[in-house]
Each structure stands twice: as structure tokens, then as C-alpha cells.
mmCIF file with all atom_site columns, C-alpha atoms in Angstrom:
data_model
loop_
_atom_site.group_PDB
_atom_site.id
_atom_site.type_symbol
_atom_site.label_atom_id
_atom_site.label_alt_id
_atom_site.label_comp_id
_atom_site.label_asym_id
_atom_site.label_entity_id
_atom_site.label_seq_id
_atom_site.pdbx_PDB_ins_code
_atom_site.Cartn_x
_atom_site.Cartn_y
_atom_site.Cartn_z
_atom_site.occupancy
_atom_site.B_iso_or_equiv
_atom_site.pdbx_formal_charge
_atom_site.auth_seq_id
_atom_site.auth_comp_id
_atom_site.auth_asym_id
_atom_site.auth_atom_id
_atom_site.pdbx_PDB_model_num
ATOM 1   C CA . GLU A 1 1   ? -6.053  -30.268 -9.267  1.00 82.00 ? 1436 GLU A CA 1
ATOM 2   C CA . ASP A 1 2   ? -4.897  -26.698 -9.776  1.00 87.00 ? 1437 ASP A CA 1
ATOM 3   C CA . GLN A 1 3   ? -2.357  -25.516 -7.215  1.00 92.00 ? 1438 GLN A CA 1
ATOM 4   C CA . VAL A 1 4   ? -0.762  -22.173 -6.426  1.00 97.00 ? 1439 VAL A CA 1
ATOM 5   C CA . THR A 1 5   ? 2.142   -21.894 -3.980  1.00 98.00 ? 1440 THR A CA 1
ATOM 6   C CA . GLN A 1 6   ? 3.543   -18.556 -2.880  1.00 98.00 ? 1441 GLN A CA 1
ATOM 7   C CA . SER A 1 7   ? 6.887   -17.967 -1.186  1.00 98.00 ? 1442 SER A CA 1
ATOM 8   C CA . PRO A 1 8   ? 8.040   -16.699 1.141   1.00 98.00 ? 1443 PRO A CA 1
ATOM 9   C CA . GLU A 1 9   ? 5.022   -16.639 3.470   1.00 97.00 ? 1444 GLU A CA 1
ATOM 10  C CA . ALA A 1 10  ? 6.334   -13.416 4.990   1.00 98.00 ? 1445 ALA A CA 1
ATOM 11  C CA . LEU A 1 11  ? 9.044   -10.970 3.978   1.00 98.00 ? 1446 LEU A CA 1
ATOM 12  C CA . ARG A 1 12  ? 10.419  -8.049  5.912   1.00 98.00 ? 1447 ARG A CA 1
ATOM 13  C CA . LEU A 1 13  ? 12.414  -5.399  4.024   1.00 98.00 ? 1448 LEU A CA 1
ATOM 14  C CA . GLN A 1 14  ? 14.035  -2.102  4.812   1.00 98.00 ? 1449 GLN A CA 1
ATOM 15  C CA . GLU A 1 15  ? 12.836  0.871   2.814   1.00 98.00 ? 1450 GLU A CA 1
ATOM 16  C CA . GLY A 1 16  ? 14.741  0.896   -0.478  1.00 97.00 ? 1451 GLY A CA 1
ATOM 17  C CA . GLU A 1 17  ? 15.729  -2.788  -0.262  1.00 98.00 ? 1452 GLU A CA 1
ATOM 18  C CA . SER A 1 18  ? 14.576  -4.479  -3.474  1.00 98.00 ? 1453 SER A CA 1
ATOM 19  C CA . SER A 1 19  ? 13.356  -8.090  -3.527  1.00 98.00 ? 1454 SER A CA 1
ATOM 20  C CA . SER A 1 20  ? 11.093  -10.583 -5.305  1.00 98.00 ? 1455 SER A CA 1
ATOM 21  C CA . LEU A 1 21  ? 8.038   -12.636 -4.403  1.00 98.00 ? 1456 LEU A CA 1
ATOM 22  C CA . ASN A 1 22  ? 7.484   -16.027 -6.005  1.00 98.00 ? 1457 ASN A CA 1
ATOM 23  C CA . CYS A 1 23  ? 4.305   -17.724 -7.235  1.00 98.00 ? 1458 CYS A CA 1
ATOM 24  C CA . SER A 1 24  ? 4.580   -21.320 -8.471  1.00 98.00 ? 1459 SER A CA 1
ATOM 25  C CA . TYR A 1 25  ? 1.573   -22.844 -10.169 1.00 96.00 ? 1460 TYR A CA 1
ATOM 26  C CA . THR A 1 26  ? 0.335   -26.174 -11.470 1.00 93.00 ? 1461 THR A CA 1
ATOM 27  C CA . VAL A 1 27  ? -2.575  -26.060 -13.885 1.00 89.00 ? 1462 VAL A CA 1
ATOM 28  C CA . SER A 1 28  ? -3.603  -28.145 -16.865 1.00 84.00 ? 1463 SER A CA 1
ATOM 29  C CA . GLY A 1 29  ? -3.641  -25.001 -18.945 1.00 86.00 ? 1464 GLY A CA 1
ATOM 30  C CA . LEU A 1 30  ? -3.286  -21.334 -18.056 1.00 90.00 ? 1465 LEU A CA 1
ATOM 31  C CA . ARG A 1 31  ? -5.754  -18.717 -19.251 1.00 89.00 ? 1466 ARG A CA 1
ATOM 32  C CA . GLY A 1 32  ? -4.207  -15.994 -17.093 1.00 92.00 ? 1467 GLY A CA 1
ATOM 33  C CA . LEU A 1 33  ? -2.211  -15.311 -13.930 1.00 95.00 ? 1468 LEU A CA 1
ATOM 34  C CA . PHE A 1 34  ? -3.208  -12.459 -11.654 1.00 96.00 ? 1469 PHE A CA 1
ATOM 35  C CA . TRP A 1 35  ? -1.500  -10.477 -8.922  1.00 98.00 ? 1470 TRP A CA 1
ATOM 36  C CA . TYR A 1 36  ? -3.515  -8.702  -6.252  1.00 98.00 ? 1471 TYR A CA 1
ATOM 37  C CA . ARG A 1 37  ? -2.593  -6.574  -3.271  1.00 98.00 ? 1472 ARG A CA 1
ATOM 38  C CA . GLN A 1 38  ? -4.656  -6.921  -0.087  1.00 98.00 ? 1473 GLN A CA 1
ATOM 39  C CA . ASP A 1 39  ? -4.546  -4.585  2.885   1.00 97.00 ? 1474 ASP A CA 1
ATOM 40  C CA . PRO A 1 40  ? -5.716  -5.910  6.284   1.00 93.00 ? 1475 PRO A CA 1
ATOM 41  C CA . GLY A 1 41  ? -9.493  -6.346  6.485   1.00 90.00 ? 1476 GLY A CA 1
ATOM 42  C CA . LYS A 1 42  ? -10.041 -5.184  2.890   1.00 94.00 ? 1477 LYS A CA 1
ATOM 43  C CA . GLY A 1 43  ? -10.759 -6.810  -0.443  1.00 97.00 ? 1478 GLY A CA 1
ATOM 44  C CA . PRO A 1 44  ? -7.971  -7.655  -2.900  1.00 98.00 ? 1479 PRO A CA 1
ATOM 45  C CA . GLU A 1 45  ? -6.924  -4.851  -5.235  1.00 97.00 ? 1480 GLU A CA 1
ATOM 46  C CA . PHE A 1 46  ? -6.097  -5.825  -8.808  1.00 96.00 ? 1481 PHE A CA 1
ATOM 47  C CA . LEU A 1 47  ? -2.503  -5.213  -9.903  1.00 97.00 ? 1482 LEU A CA 1
ATOM 48  C CA . PHE A 1 48  ? -1.592  -7.231  -13.021 1.00 95.00 ? 1483 PHE A CA 1
ATOM 49  C CA . THR A 1 49  ? -2.726  -9.909  -15.456 1.00 94.00 ? 1484 THR A CA 1
ATOM 50  C CA . LEU A 1 50  ? -0.159  -12.020 -17.320 1.00 96.00 ? 1485 LEU A CA 1
ATOM 51  C CA . TYR A 1 51  ? -1.151  -14.374 -20.113 1.00 93.00 ? 1486 TYR A CA 1
ATOM 52  C CA . SER A 1 52  ? 1.916   -15.984 -21.638 1.00 93.00 ? 1487 SER A CA 1
ATOM 53  C CA . ALA A 1 53  ? 5.466   -16.967 -20.715 1.00 95.00 ? 1488 ALA A CA 1
ATOM 54  C CA . GLY A 1 54  ? 7.904   -14.117 -21.176 1.00 96.00 ? 1489 GLY A CA 1
ATOM 55  C CA . GLU A 1 55  ? 5.305   -11.430 -20.563 1.00 97.00 ? 1490 GLU A CA 1
ATOM 56  C CA . GLU A 1 56  ? 6.192   -8.596  -18.179 1.00 98.00 ? 1491 GLU A CA 1
ATOM 57  C CA . LYS A 1 57  ? 4.098   -5.772  -16.711 1.00 97.00 ? 1492 LYS A CA 1
ATOM 58  C CA . GLU A 1 58  ? 5.088   -2.811  -14.588 1.00 97.00 ? 1493 GLU A CA 1
ATOM 59  C CA . LYS A 1 59  ? 3.338   -0.388  -12.278 1.00 95.00 ? 1494 LYS A CA 1
ATOM 60  C CA . GLU A 1 60  ? 5.313   2.110   -10.241 1.00 96.00 ? 1495 GLU A CA 1
ATOM 61  C CA . ARG A 1 61  ? 7.759   0.082   -8.098  1.00 97.00 ? 1496 ARG A CA 1
ATOM 62  C CA . LEU A 1 62  ? 6.241   -3.286  -9.064  1.00 98.00 ? 1497 LEU A CA 1
ATOM 63  C CA . LYS A 1 63  ? 7.101   -5.530  -11.998 1.00 98.00 ? 1498 LYS A CA 1
ATOM 64  C CA . ALA A 1 64  ? 5.485   -8.903  -12.667 1.00 98.00 ? 1499 ALA A CA 1
ATOM 65  C CA . THR A 1 65  ? 7.007   -11.599 -14.870 1.00 98.00 ? 1500 THR A CA 1
ATOM 66  C CA . LEU A 1 66  ? 5.741   -14.992 -16.023 1.00 97.00 ? 1501 LEU A CA 1
ATOM 67  C CA . THR A 1 67  ? 7.339   -18.299 -16.998 1.00 95.00 ? 1502 THR A CA 1
ATOM 68  C CA . LYS A 1 68  ? 5.650   -21.613 -17.774 1.00 92.00 ? 1503 LYS A CA 1
ATOM 69  C CA . LYS A 1 69  ? 5.819   -22.692 -14.130 1.00 94.00 ? 1504 LYS A CA 1
ATOM 70  C CA . GLU A 1 70  ? 6.037   -19.558 -12.014 1.00 97.00 ? 1505 GLU A CA 1
ATOM 71  C CA . SER A 1 71  ? 5.610   -15.841 -11.741 1.00 98.00 ? 1506 SER A CA 1
ATOM 72  C CA . PHE A 1 72  ? 7.673   -13.271 -9.901  1.00 98.00 ? 1507 PHE A CA 1
ATOM 73  C CA . LEU A 1 73  ? 6.625   -9.951  -8.435  1.00 98.00 ? 1508 LEU A CA 1
ATOM 74  C CA . HIS A 1 74  ? 9.698   -7.745  -8.246  1.00 98.00 ? 1509 HIS A CA 1
ATOM 75  C CA . ILE A 1 75  ? 9.592   -4.802  -5.866  1.00 98.00 ? 1510 ILE A CA 1
ATOM 76  C CA . THR A 1 76  ? 12.160  -2.090  -6.539  1.00 98.00 ? 1511 THR A CA 1
ATOM 77  C CA . ALA A 1 77  ? 13.115  0.368   -3.787  1.00 98.00 ? 1512 ALA A CA 1
ATOM 78  C CA . PRO A 1 78  ? 9.989   -0.362  -1.717  1.00 98.00 ? 1513 PRO A CA 1
ATOM 79  C CA . LYS A 1 79  ? 8.369   2.179   0.579   1.00 98.00 ? 1514 LYS A CA 1
ATOM 80  C CA . PRO A 1 80  ? 6.439   1.547   3.824   1.00 98.00 ? 1515 PRO A CA 1
ATOM 81  C CA . GLU A 1 81  ? 3.155   2.087   1.949   1.00 97.00 ? 1516 GLU A CA 1
ATOM 82  C CA . ASP A 1 82  ? 3.947   -1.037  -0.118  1.00 98.00 ? 1517 ASP A CA 1
ATOM 83  C CA . SER A 1 83  ? 3.367   -3.115  3.022   1.00 98.00 ? 1518 SER A CA 1
ATOM 84  C CA . ALA A 1 84  ? 0.479   -5.514  2.332   1.00 98.00 ? 1519 ALA A CA 1
ATOM 85  C CA . THR A 1 85  ? -0.299  -9.129  1.487   1.00 98.00 ? 1520 THR A CA 1
ATOM 86  C CA . TYR A 1 86  ? 0.349   -9.916  -2.164  1.00 98.00 ? 1521 TYR A CA 1
ATOM 87  C CA . LEU A 1 87  ? -1.854  -12.627 -3.633  1.00 98.00 ? 1522 LEU A CA 1
ATOM 88  C CA . CYS A 1 88  ? -1.255  -14.641 -6.778  1.00 98.00 ? 1523 CYS A CA 1
ATOM 89  C CA . ALA A 1 89  ? -4.144  -16.359 -8.576  1.00 96.00 ? 1524 ALA A CA 1
ATOM 90  C CA . VAL A 1 90  ? -4.503  -18.489 -11.686 1.00 94.00 ? 1525 VAL A CA 1
ATOM 91  C CA . HIS A 1 91  ? -7.399  -18.660 -14.092 1.00 89.00 ? 1526 HIS A CA 1
ATOM 92  C CA . PRO A 1 92  ? -7.238  -22.159 -15.578 1.00 85.00 ? 1527 PRO A CA 1
ATOM 93  C CA . LEU A 1 93  ? -8.242  -22.874 -19.161 1.00 80.00 ? 1528 LEU A CA 1
ATOM 94  C CA . ASN A 1 94  ? -10.557 -25.607 -17.937 1.00 68.00 ? 1529 ASN A CA 1
ATOM 95  C CA . SER A 1 95  ? -12.423 -24.114 -14.978 1.00 59.00 ? 1530 SER A CA 1
ATOM 96  C CA . GLY A 1 96  ? -14.986 -26.900 -14.836 1.00 56.00 ? 1531 GLY A CA 1
ATOM 97  C CA . GLY A 1 97  ? -17.610 -24.792 -16.560 1.00 54.00 ? 1532 GLY A CA 1
ATOM 98  C CA . SER A 1 98  ? -16.906 -21.711 -14.492 1.00 56.00 ? 1533 SER A CA 1
ATOM 99  C CA . ASN A 1 99  ? -15.547 -19.012 -16.717 1.00 63.00 ? 1534 ASN A CA 1
ATOM 100 C CA . TYR A 1 100 ? -14.388 -16.805 -13.913 1.00 69.00 ? 1535 TYR A CA 1
ATOM 101 C CA . LYS A 1 101 ? -13.035 -19.102 -11.215 1.00 84.00 ? 1536 LYS A CA 1
ATOM 102 C CA . LEU A 1 102 ? -9.725  -18.009 -9.737  1.00 91.00 ? 1537 LEU A CA 1
ATOM 103 C CA . THR A 1 103 ? -7.518  -20.309 -7.663  1.00 93.00 ? 1538 THR A CA 1
ATOM 104 C CA . PHE A 1 104 ? -5.480  -18.312 -5.159  1.00 97.00 ? 1539 PHE A CA 1
ATOM 105 C CA . GLY A 1 105 ? -2.280  -18.917 -3.250  1.00 97.00 ? 1540 GLY A CA 1
ATOM 106 C CA . LYS A 1 106 ? -2.060  -18.118 0.449   1.00 98.00 ? 1541 LYS A CA 1
ATOM 107 C CA . GLY A 1 107 ? -0.210  -14.884 -0.206  1.00 98.00 ? 1542 GLY A CA 1
ATOM 108 C CA . THR A 1 108 ? 3.038   -13.255 0.900   1.00 98.00 ? 1543 THR A CA 1
ATOM 109 C CA . LEU A 1 109 ? 2.863   -10.770 3.757   1.00 98.00 ? 1544 LEU A CA 1
ATOM 110 C CA . LEU A 1 110 ? 5.288   -7.953  2.921   1.00 98.00 ? 1545 LEU A CA 1
ATOM 111 C CA . THR A 1 111 ? 6.412   -5.520  5.597   1.00 98.00 ? 1546 THR A CA 1
ATOM 112 C CA . VAL A 1 112 ? 8.579   -2.548  4.623   1.00 98.00 ? 1547 VAL A CA 1
ATOM 113 C CA . ASN A 1 113 ? 10.229  -0.776  7.527   1.00 97.00 ? 1548 ASN A CA 1
ATOM 114 C CA . PRO A 1 114 ? 11.177  2.925   7.281   1.00 96.00 ? 1549 PRO A CA 1
ATOM 115 C CA . ASP B 2 1   ? -17.152 5.282   -10.912 1.00 63.00 ? 1345 ASP B CA 1
ATOM 116 C CA . ALA B 2 2   ? -18.258 3.234   -7.949  1.00 84.00 ? 1346 ALA B CA 1
ATOM 117 C CA . GLY B 2 3   ? -16.493 -0.042  -7.395  1.00 95.00 ? 1347 GLY B CA 1
ATOM 118 C CA . VAL B 2 4   ? -18.019 -3.273  -6.158  1.00 97.00 ? 1348 VAL B CA 1
ATOM 119 C CA . THR B 2 5   ? -20.085 -2.634  -3.058  1.00 98.00 ? 1349 THR B CA 1
ATOM 120 C CA . GLN B 2 6   ? -21.023 -5.154  -0.371  1.00 98.00 ? 1350 GLN B CA 1
ATOM 121 C CA . SER B 2 7   ? -23.332 -5.054  2.611   1.00 97.00 ? 1351 SER B CA 1
ATOM 122 C CA . PRO B 2 8   ? -23.227 -5.341  5.498   1.00 98.00 ? 1352 PRO B CA 1
ATOM 123 C CA . THR B 2 9   ? -19.578 -4.660  6.335   1.00 97.00 ? 1353 THR B CA 1
ATOM 124 C CA . HIS B 2 10  ? -19.671 -6.697  9.516   1.00 97.00 ? 1354 HIS B CA 1
ATOM 125 C CA . LEU B 2 11  ? -22.068 -9.281  10.885  1.00 96.00 ? 1355 LEU B CA 1
ATOM 126 C CA . ILE B 2 12  ? -22.277 -11.368 14.050  1.00 98.00 ? 1356 ILE B CA 1
ATOM 127 C CA . LYS B 2 13  ? -24.479 -14.470 14.098  1.00 98.00 ? 1357 LYS B CA 1
ATOM 128 C CA . THR B 2 14  ? -24.895 -17.526 16.303  1.00 98.00 ? 1358 THR B CA 1
ATOM 129 C CA . ARG B 2 15  ? -24.608 -21.147 15.262  1.00 98.00 ? 1359 ARG B CA 1
ATOM 130 C CA . GLY B 2 16  ? -27.639 -22.482 13.404  1.00 98.00 ? 1360 GLY B CA 1
ATOM 131 C CA . GLN B 2 17  ? -28.777 -19.070 12.169  1.00 98.00 ? 1361 GLN B CA 1
ATOM 132 C CA . HIS B 2 18  ? -29.118 -17.971 8.565   1.00 98.00 ? 1362 HIS B CA 1
ATOM 133 C CA . VAL B 2 19  ? -27.315 -15.067 6.894   1.00 98.00 ? 1363 VAL B CA 1
ATOM 134 C CA . THR B 2 20  ? -27.755 -13.098 3.654   1.00 98.00 ? 1364 THR B CA 1
ATOM 135 C CA . LEU B 2 21  ? -24.896 -11.100 2.162   1.00 98.00 ? 1365 LEU B CA 1
ATOM 136 C CA . ARG B 2 22  ? -25.383 -8.618  -0.663  1.00 98.00 ? 1366 ARG B CA 1
ATOM 137 C CA . CYS B 2 23  ? -23.238 -7.406  -3.537  1.00 98.00 ? 1367 CYS B CA 1
ATOM 138 C CA . SER B 2 24  ? -23.580 -4.774  -6.252  1.00 98.00 ? 1368 SER B CA 1
ATOM 139 C CA . PRO B 2 25  ? -21.170 -5.141  -9.183  1.00 97.00 ? 1369 PRO B CA 1
ATOM 140 C CA . ILE B 2 26  ? -19.399 -2.384  -11.052 1.00 96.00 ? 1370 ILE B CA 1
ATOM 141 C CA . SER B 2 27  ? -21.776 -0.758  -13.506 1.00 95.00 ? 1371 SER B CA 1
ATOM 142 C CA . GLY B 2 28  ? -21.762 -2.697  -16.783 1.00 93.00 ? 1372 GLY B CA 1
ATOM 143 C CA . HIS B 2 29  ? -20.362 -5.900  -15.287 1.00 93.00 ? 1373 HIS B CA 1
ATOM 144 C CA . LYS B 2 30  ? -22.633 -8.896  -15.792 1.00 92.00 ? 1374 LYS B CA 1
ATOM 145 C CA . SER B 2 31  ? -20.666 -11.482 -13.846 1.00 92.00 ? 1375 SER B CA 1
ATOM 146 C CA . VAL B 2 32  ? -20.495 -11.812 -10.074 1.00 94.00 ? 1376 VAL B CA 1
ATOM 147 C CA . SER B 2 33  ? -18.408 -14.313 -8.140  1.00 95.00 ? 1377 SER B CA 1
ATOM 148 C CA . TRP B 2 34  ? -18.323 -15.075 -4.436  1.00 97.00 ? 1378 TRP B CA 1
ATOM 149 C CA . TYR B 2 35  ? -15.249 -16.096 -2.439  1.00 98.00 ? 1379 TYR B CA 1
ATOM 150 C CA . GLN B 2 36  ? -14.626 -17.076 1.178   1.00 98.00 ? 1380 GLN B CA 1
ATOM 151 C CA . GLN B 2 37  ? -11.383 -16.008 2.831   1.00 98.00 ? 1381 GLN B CA 1
ATOM 152 C CA . VAL B 2 38  ? -10.434 -17.340 6.232   1.00 96.00 ? 1382 VAL B CA 1
ATOM 153 C CA . LEU B 2 39  ? -7.615  -15.720 8.179   1.00 93.00 ? 1383 LEU B CA 1
ATOM 154 C CA . GLY B 2 40  ? -4.182  -16.476 6.764   1.00 92.00 ? 1384 GLY B CA 1
ATOM 155 C CA . GLN B 2 41  ? -5.511  -18.085 3.572   1.00 95.00 ? 1385 GLN B CA 1
ATOM 156 C CA . GLY B 2 42  ? -6.193  -16.933 0.050   1.00 97.00 ? 1386 GLY B CA 1
ATOM 157 C CA . PRO B 2 43  ? -9.783  -16.496 -1.136  1.00 97.00 ? 1387 PRO B CA 1
ATOM 158 C CA . GLN B 2 44  ? -11.641 -19.717 -2.031  1.00 97.00 ? 1388 GLN B CA 1
ATOM 159 C CA . PHE B 2 45  ? -14.163 -19.802 -4.853  1.00 95.00 ? 1389 PHE B CA 1
ATOM 160 C CA . ILE B 2 46  ? -17.801 -20.393 -3.844  1.00 96.00 ? 1390 ILE B CA 1
ATOM 161 C CA . PHE B 2 47  ? -20.031 -19.397 -6.788  1.00 92.00 ? 1391 PHE B CA 1
ATOM 162 C CA . GLN B 2 48  ? -20.028 -17.610 -10.095 1.00 92.00 ? 1392 GLN B CA 1
ATOM 163 C CA . TYR B 2 49  ? -23.089 -16.096 -11.764 1.00 92.00 ? 1393 TYR B CA 1
ATOM 164 C CA . TYR B 2 50  ? -23.345 -14.662 -15.232 1.00 89.00 ? 1394 TYR B CA 1
ATOM 165 C CA . GLU B 2 51  ? -26.510 -13.161 -16.670 1.00 87.00 ? 1395 GLU B CA 1
ATOM 166 C CA . LYS B 2 52  ? -28.458 -14.500 -13.670 1.00 88.00 ? 1396 LYS B CA 1
ATOM 167 C CA . GLU B 2 53  ? -27.385 -18.100 -14.246 1.00 90.00 ? 1397 GLU B CA 1
ATOM 168 C CA . GLU B 2 54  ? -25.068 -20.128 -12.049 1.00 90.00 ? 1398 GLU B CA 1
ATOM 169 C CA . ARG B 2 55  ? -21.954 -20.890 -14.078 1.00 87.00 ? 1399 ARG B CA 1
ATOM 170 C CA . GLY B 2 56  ? -19.753 -22.440 -11.414 1.00 87.00 ? 1400 GLY B CA 1
ATOM 171 C CA . ARG B 2 57  ? -19.740 -23.772 -7.875  1.00 91.00 ? 1401 ARG B CA 1
ATOM 172 C CA . GLY B 2 58  ? -16.780 -24.496 -5.610  1.00 92.00 ? 1402 GLY B CA 1
ATOM 173 C CA . ASN B 2 59  ? -16.427 -27.224 -2.981  1.00 93.00 ? 1403 ASN B CA 1
ATOM 174 C CA . PHE B 2 60  ? -18.916 -25.834 -0.510  1.00 97.00 ? 1404 PHE B CA 1
ATOM 175 C CA . PRO B 2 61  ? -21.896 -27.613 1.096   1.00 97.00 ? 1405 PRO B CA 1
ATOM 176 C CA . ASP B 2 62  ? -25.492 -27.099 0.013   1.00 97.00 ? 1406 ASP B CA 1
ATOM 177 C CA . ARG B 2 63  ? -25.967 -24.764 2.980   1.00 98.00 ? 1407 ARG B CA 1
ATOM 178 C CA . PHE B 2 64  ? -24.422 -22.151 0.677   1.00 98.00 ? 1408 PHE B CA 1
ATOM 179 C CA . SER B 2 65  ? -26.619 -20.753 -2.070  1.00 97.00 ? 1409 SER B CA 1
ATOM 180 C CA . ALA B 2 66  ? -26.678 -17.627 -4.192  1.00 97.00 ? 1410 ALA B CA 1
ATOM 181 C CA . ARG B 2 67  ? -28.647 -15.821 -6.827  1.00 96.00 ? 1411 ARG B CA 1
ATOM 182 C CA . GLN B 2 68  ? -28.250 -12.934 -9.227  1.00 96.00 ? 1412 GLN B CA 1
ATOM 183 C CA . PHE B 2 69  ? -30.963 -10.396 -9.893  1.00 96.00 ? 1413 PHE B CA 1
ATOM 184 C CA . PRO B 2 70  ? -31.986 -8.680  -13.173 1.00 95.00 ? 1414 PRO B CA 1
ATOM 185 C CA . ASN B 2 71  ? -29.903 -5.619  -12.210 1.00 94.00 ? 1415 ASN B CA 1
ATOM 186 C CA . TYR B 2 72  ? -26.881 -7.993  -11.808 1.00 95.00 ? 1416 TYR B CA 1
ATOM 187 C CA . SER B 2 73  ? -26.655 -7.534  -8.055  1.00 97.00 ? 1417 SER B CA 1
ATOM 188 C CA . SER B 2 74  ? -26.289 -10.737 -6.086  1.00 97.00 ? 1418 SER B CA 1
ATOM 189 C CA . GLU B 2 75  ? -27.039 -12.368 -2.752  1.00 98.00 ? 1419 GLU B CA 1
ATOM 190 C CA . LEU B 2 76  ? -25.129 -15.102 -0.962  1.00 98.00 ? 1420 LEU B CA 1
ATOM 191 C CA . ASN B 2 77  ? -27.148 -17.109 1.550   1.00 98.00 ? 1421 ASN B CA 1
ATOM 192 C CA . VAL B 2 78  ? -25.739 -19.416 4.185   1.00 98.00 ? 1422 VAL B CA 1
ATOM 193 C CA . ASN B 2 79  ? -28.048 -21.627 6.259   1.00 98.00 ? 1423 ASN B CA 1
ATOM 194 C CA . ALA B 2 80  ? -27.409 -23.451 9.536   1.00 98.00 ? 1424 ALA B CA 1
ATOM 195 C CA . LEU B 2 81  ? -24.282 -21.453 10.293  1.00 98.00 ? 1425 LEU B CA 1
ATOM 196 C CA . LEU B 2 82  ? -21.281 -23.228 11.775  1.00 98.00 ? 1426 LEU B CA 1
ATOM 197 C CA . LEU B 2 83  ? -18.358 -21.749 13.683  1.00 98.00 ? 1427 LEU B CA 1
ATOM 198 C CA . GLY B 2 84  ? -16.162 -22.589 10.684  1.00 97.00 ? 1428 GLY B CA 1
ATOM 199 C CA . ASP B 2 85  ? -18.192 -20.265 8.469   1.00 98.00 ? 1429 ASP B CA 1
ATOM 200 C CA . SER B 2 86  ? -16.556 -17.293 10.180  1.00 98.00 ? 1430 SER B CA 1
ATOM 201 C CA . ALA B 2 87  ? -14.603 -15.556 7.427   1.00 98.00 ? 1431 ALA B CA 1
ATOM 202 C CA . LEU B 2 88  ? -14.352 -12.583 5.110   1.00 98.00 ? 1432 LEU B CA 1
ATOM 203 C CA . TYR B 2 89  ? -16.828 -13.052 2.260   1.00 98.00 ? 1433 TYR B CA 1
ATOM 204 C CA . LEU B 2 90  ? -15.722 -11.370 -0.935  1.00 98.00 ? 1434 LEU B CA 1
ATOM 205 C CA . CYS B 2 91  ? -17.704 -10.500 -4.010  1.00 98.00 ? 1435 CYS B CA 1
ATOM 206 C CA . ALA B 2 92  ? -15.992 -9.866  -7.339  1.00 97.00 ? 1436 ALA B CA 1
ATOM 207 C CA . SER B 2 93  ? -17.381 -8.605  -10.614 1.00 95.00 ? 1437 SER B CA 1
ATOM 208 C CA . SER B 2 94  ? -16.022 -8.919  -14.125 1.00 91.00 ? 1438 SER B CA 1
ATOM 209 C CA . TRP B 2 95  ? -16.760 -7.548  -17.559 1.00 84.00 ? 1439 TRP B CA 1
ATOM 210 C CA . ASP B 2 96  ? -14.404 -9.513  -19.740 1.00 73.00 ? 1440 ASP B CA 1
ATOM 211 C CA . GLY B 2 97  ? -14.261 -12.798 -17.861 1.00 66.00 ? 1441 GLY B CA 1
ATOM 212 C CA . GLU B 2 98  ? -10.582 -12.285 -17.205 1.00 75.00 ? 1442 GLU B CA 1
ATOM 213 C CA . THR B 2 99  ? -10.084 -9.545  -14.655 1.00 88.00 ? 1443 THR B CA 1
ATOM 214 C CA . GLN B 2 100 ? -12.095 -9.711  -11.448 1.00 92.00 ? 1444 GLN B CA 1
ATOM 215 C CA . TYR B 2 101 ? -12.535 -6.660  -9.272  1.00 95.00 ? 1445 TYR B CA 1
ATOM 216 C CA . PHE B 2 102 ? -13.225 -7.306  -5.620  1.00 97.00 ? 1446 PHE B CA 1
ATOM 217 C CA . GLY B 2 103 ? -15.394 -5.487  -3.153  1.00 98.00 ? 1447 GLY B CA 1
ATOM 218 C CA . PRO B 2 104 ? -14.371 -4.654  0.415   1.00 97.00 ? 1448 PRO B CA 1
ATOM 219 C CA . GLY B 2 105 ? -15.932 -7.838  1.776   1.00 98.00 ? 1449 GLY B CA 1
ATOM 220 C CA . THR B 2 106 ? -18.315 -8.729  4.591   1.00 98.00 ? 1450 THR B CA 1
ATOM 221 C CA . ARG B 2 107 ? -16.714 -9.905  7.811   1.00 98.00 ? 1451 ARG B CA 1
ATOM 222 C CA . LEU B 2 108 ? -18.905 -12.674 9.307   1.00 98.00 ? 1452 LEU B CA 1
ATOM 223 C CA . LEU B 2 109 ? -18.366 -13.892 12.843  1.00 98.00 ? 1453 LEU B CA 1
ATOM 224 C CA . VAL B 2 110 ? -20.295 -16.962 14.006  1.00 98.00 ? 1454 VAL B CA 1
ATOM 225 C CA . LEU B 2 111 ? -20.480 -17.467 17.773  1.00 97.00 ? 1455 LEU B CA 1
#
């Protein structure tokens, strides 16, 4: 069974204090790995898709990387507005007939204090 | 361009009742998926529809059903509501089968 584990569950940073969030996954084959940001009471907002080990993508203060077993979301010099829950999801190669099924982790709640 | 829209935004029902949630995908997207998110958890896959056909179903009981209309909008129906059905119900649409864009969700509270 596909599994996604995110760590830490919660992370508190001071503004400007860089850190990384981890997403470990177990799938029979990976079609893609996704990062989303979710604000309280709202739907997830798409950030990145990664397809193969060694791939990196950047957007403002965020950079996502991918290995064969895990992905990291690096946050450089975060600001209070980066506070949110960050979700990792995998799109397995064999989704049991469902082309668009995503399996999510529980997320990391990031709080950035001014 | 409008994103994925969902209605209603909030809903309160009592146990045993039935509920219908609605979703309109991003223009041009032919696939709609439904997810359930309970507090403190990641979204869990319920259904996926593509071109009005069910393409996938998650581990949810038969009380959950869905359909997709010719204009690609979708409905999620839940019968015989239980307290445990209280959650944020998310709809996502996709064009390329890879990237899913989520709507704001419908918050369902079952009393």
C-alpha cells in the first residue's frame, strides 16, 4: 500500500530562519510527487510537481527536491505569510485504474513568528 | 480565470440525513476528483470522474456516490449521514492528469 509520511508534524521558525520539511514515500512506482500549501479552512494550493530523482523546483522562498525515497521542501528566510500547512502527495504509477488519485501525507504545520 | 468552485461553503446536517455537494471544475478541465479531509489529516481520495465516467473509487462505503454532468461539473452525494462524515470535502480538477487544482471545499458538520 502506498504511504506518505511527513516530518516534523509541526515546525515553528523565527522570521528569516531557514529550514526544511521532509516527505518520505513508499510506492510501487512514482508518476509524480506534489507539494501543496493549505491555509486554515481552505483548499490546498498547488506549489510544485516533481517527477524524477534529482529534480529541483523553486518558487520565491521555496525549493523542492526529490530523491528515490523522499522529498524535501526547503524554506529560505521565511516570512510570517509563509505560515501554513504544507502537504506532500504522491501520484503512483499504478493507481488501481484511477488516473488521478493522489495519496497525501498528514502535512507539516509551519508557523513563522515575526 | 475562475478556479474550481464548490457549493455550499458550509453545511450542517443531522445523523441519517442526505447531503449533496457540488463542484464546477476549471474551464477546459474534464476530470474531477473528490477528497475528504478530517481535521489534522491529509485529504483522502473518494472518487475520480473523467468524461462523465467513474475512473476510480477510494475506500469509502456505498453511502458515498457521485456523478459528473455533460458540462463536467460534479455532485457528491452522501446518504445516511454519520457523525464521522463531518469533514472538509474537497473537489479537484485536472487537465493533464498530473496536476490537480483544488477548490475551497465544503465544510460539513453532522450533528
